[in-house]
Amino acid sequence: IDDAVLIDGDRVLVKDQSDETENGVYAASSGPWQRTVDASKNTDFVQGTLVPVATGTANGGARRRVSAPRRPDEPQTTQRCP
């Protein structure tokens, strides 16, 4: 993902899914990825939560601001911060 080499358990911000309800913070795995315990549902985020991106060609070193949905079934969105 974004030219980053991942190992099991690495935290990954998934942000560009066609089904936006699938966006979020996941633990990388050789099997199915699961959302991390502290970010397992959209309502775990407050408006303006910043997620730093440590590695990657396009996004490494960036911070993403997460919008907090008002309802659990609403998608999260992110925007790049300067």
PDB file of C-alpha atoms in Angstrom:
ATOM      1  CA  ILE A   1       0.000   0.000   0.000  1.00  0.00           C
ATOM      2  CA  ASP A   2       1.529   3.314  -1.079  1.00  0.00           C
ATOM      3  CA  ASP A   3       4.835   1.449  -1.596  1.00  0.00           C
ATOM      4  CA  ALA A   4       5.098   0.708   2.149  1.00  0.00           C
ATOM      5  CA  VAL A   5       6.209  -2.763   3.251  1.00  0.00           C
ATOM      6  CA  LEU A   6       3.786  -3.978   5.912  1.00  0.00           C
ATOM      7  CA  ILE A   7       4.025  -6.670   8.551  1.00  0.00           C
ATOM      8  CA  ASP A   8       1.225  -8.238  10.561  1.00  0.00           C
ATOM      9  CA  GLY A   9      -0.097  -5.780  13.125  1.00  0.00           C
ATOM     10  CA  ASP A  10       1.025  -2.577  11.380  1.00  0.00           C
ATOM     11  CA  ARG A  11      -1.641   0.104  11.659  1.00  0.00           C
ATOM     12  CA  VAL A  12      -2.918   1.314   8.288  1.00  0.00           C
ATOM     13  CA  LEU A  13      -5.221   4.232   7.526  1.00  0.00           C
ATOM     14  CA  VAL A  14      -7.617   2.993   4.853  1.00  0.00           C
ATOM     15  CA  LYS A  15      -9.119   6.124   3.352  1.00  0.00           C
ATOM     16  CA  ASP A  16     -10.196   5.751  -0.267  1.00  0.00           C
ATOM     17  CA  GLN A  17     -12.658   2.860  -0.300  1.00  0.00           C
ATOM     18  CA  SER A  18     -15.530   3.041  -2.784  1.00  0.00           C
ATOM     19  CA  ASP A  19     -17.780   2.141   0.172  1.00  0.00           C
ATOM     20  CA  GLU A  20     -16.712   4.962   2.511  1.00  0.00           C
ATOM     21  CA  THR A  21     -18.072   3.114   5.560  1.00  0.00           C
ATOM     22  CA  GLU A  22     -15.068   0.776   5.139  1.00  0.00           C
ATOM     23  CA  ASN A  23     -12.569   3.621   5.652  1.00  0.00           C
ATOM     24  CA  GLY A  24     -10.758   3.572   8.984  1.00  0.00           C
ATOM     25  CA  VAL A  25      -7.679   2.370  10.845  1.00  0.00           C
ATOM     26  CA  TYR A  26      -6.916  -1.315  10.313  1.00  0.00           C
ATOM     27  CA  ALA A  27      -4.287  -3.784  11.508  1.00  0.00           C
ATOM     28  CA  ALA A  28      -2.417  -5.268   8.537  1.00  0.00           C
ATOM     29  CA  SER A  29      -2.525  -9.037   8.299  1.00  0.00           C
ATOM     30  CA  SER A  30      -1.723 -11.802   5.842  1.00  0.00           C
ATOM     31  CA  GLY A  31      -5.404 -12.750   6.236  1.00  0.00           C
ATOM     32  CA  PRO A  32      -8.435 -10.468   6.428  1.00  0.00           C
ATOM     33  CA  TRP A  33      -7.654  -7.083   7.937  1.00  0.00           C
ATOM     34  CA  GLN A  34      -9.552  -6.034  11.051  1.00  0.00           C
ATOM     35  CA  ARG A  35     -10.144  -2.569  12.431  1.00  0.00           C
ATOM     36  CA  THR A  36      -7.930  -1.745  15.397  1.00  0.00           C
ATOM     37  CA  VAL A  37      -9.504  -2.032  18.846  1.00  0.00           C
ATOM     38  CA  ASP A  38      -9.212   1.698  19.565  1.00  0.00           C
ATOM     39  CA  ALA A  39     -10.744   2.637  16.196  1.00  0.00           C
ATOM     40  CA  SER A  40     -13.148  -0.205  15.560  1.00  0.00           C
ATOM     41  CA  LYS A  41     -16.134   1.954  14.680  1.00  0.00           C
ATOM     42  CA  ASN A  42     -16.688   5.378  13.184  1.00  0.00           C
ATOM     43  CA  THR A  43     -17.937   6.808  16.462  1.00  0.00           C
ATOM     44  CA  ASP A  44     -14.500   6.181  18.070  1.00  0.00           C
ATOM     45  CA  PHE A  45     -13.285   9.361  16.362  1.00  0.00           C
ATOM     46  CA  VAL A  46     -13.997  12.907  17.422  1.00  0.00           C
ATOM     47  CA  GLN A  47     -14.242  15.709  14.898  1.00  0.00           C
ATOM     48  CA  GLY A  48     -10.738  16.722  13.804  1.00  0.00           C
ATOM     49  CA  THR A  49      -8.849  13.632  14.974  1.00  0.00           C
ATOM     50  CA  LEU A  50      -5.383  13.721  13.373  1.00  0.00           C
ATOM     51  CA  VAL A  51      -3.888  10.491  12.048  1.00  0.00           C
ATOM     52  CA  PRO A  52      -0.158  10.685  11.235  1.00  0.00           C
ATOM     53  CA  VAL A  53       1.050   8.637   8.265  1.00  0.00           C
ATOM     54  CA  ALA A  54       4.572   7.376   8.940  1.00  0.00           C
ATOM     55  CA  THR A  55       5.525   5.766   5.626  1.00  0.00           C
ATOM     56  CA  GLY A  56       4.501   5.685   1.989  1.00  0.00           C
ATOM     57  CA  THR A  57       5.446   7.315  -1.274  1.00  0.00           C
ATOM     58  CA  ALA A  58       2.403   9.563  -1.643  1.00  0.00           C
ATOM     59  CA  ASN A  59       1.307   9.959   1.987  1.00  0.00           C
ATOM     60  CA  GLY A  60       4.383   9.308   4.167  1.00  0.00           C
ATOM     61  CA  GLY A  61       4.958  12.139   6.617  1.00  0.00           C
ATOM     62  CA  ALA A  62       1.464  13.528   6.117  1.00  0.00           C
ATOM     63  CA  ARG A  63      -1.267  14.002   8.662  1.00  0.00           C
ATOM     64  CA  ARG A  64      -4.897  13.280   7.842  1.00  0.00           C
ATOM     65  CA  ARG A  65      -7.783  14.986   9.640  1.00  0.00           C
ATOM     66  CA  VAL A  66     -10.717  12.632  10.197  1.00  0.00           C
ATOM     67  CA  SER A  67     -14.276  13.855  10.102  1.00  0.00           C
ATOM     68  CA  ALA A  68     -16.375  12.276  12.802  1.00  0.00           C
ATOM     69  CA  PRO A  69     -19.742  11.092  11.567  1.00  0.00           C
ATOM     70  CA  ARG A  70     -22.817  12.025  13.546  1.00  0.00           C
ATOM     71  CA  ARG A  71     -24.273   8.512  13.290  1.00  0.00           C
ATOM     72  CA  PRO A  72     -22.512   5.106  13.375  1.00  0.00           C
ATOM     73  CA  ASP A  73     -23.703   4.271   9.844  1.00  0.00           C
ATOM     74  CA  GLU A  74     -22.221   7.432   8.298  1.00  0.00           C
ATOM     75  CA  PRO A  75     -18.796   7.173   6.642  1.00  0.00           C
ATOM     76  CA  GLN A  76     -15.587   8.744   7.858  1.00  0.00           C
ATOM     77  CA  THR A  77     -13.773  11.045   5.517  1.00  0.00           C
ATOM     78  CA  THR A  78     -10.229  12.369   5.738  1.00  0.00           C
ATOM     79  CA  GLN A  79      -8.437  15.359   4.353  1.00  0.00           C
ATOM     80  CA  ARG A  80      -4.723  15.987   4.146  1.00  0.00           C
ATOM     81  CA  CYS A  81      -3.405  18.577   6.611  1.00  0.00           C
ATOM     82  CA  PRO A  82      -0.542  20.919   5.754  1.00  0.00           C
TER      83      PRO A  82
END
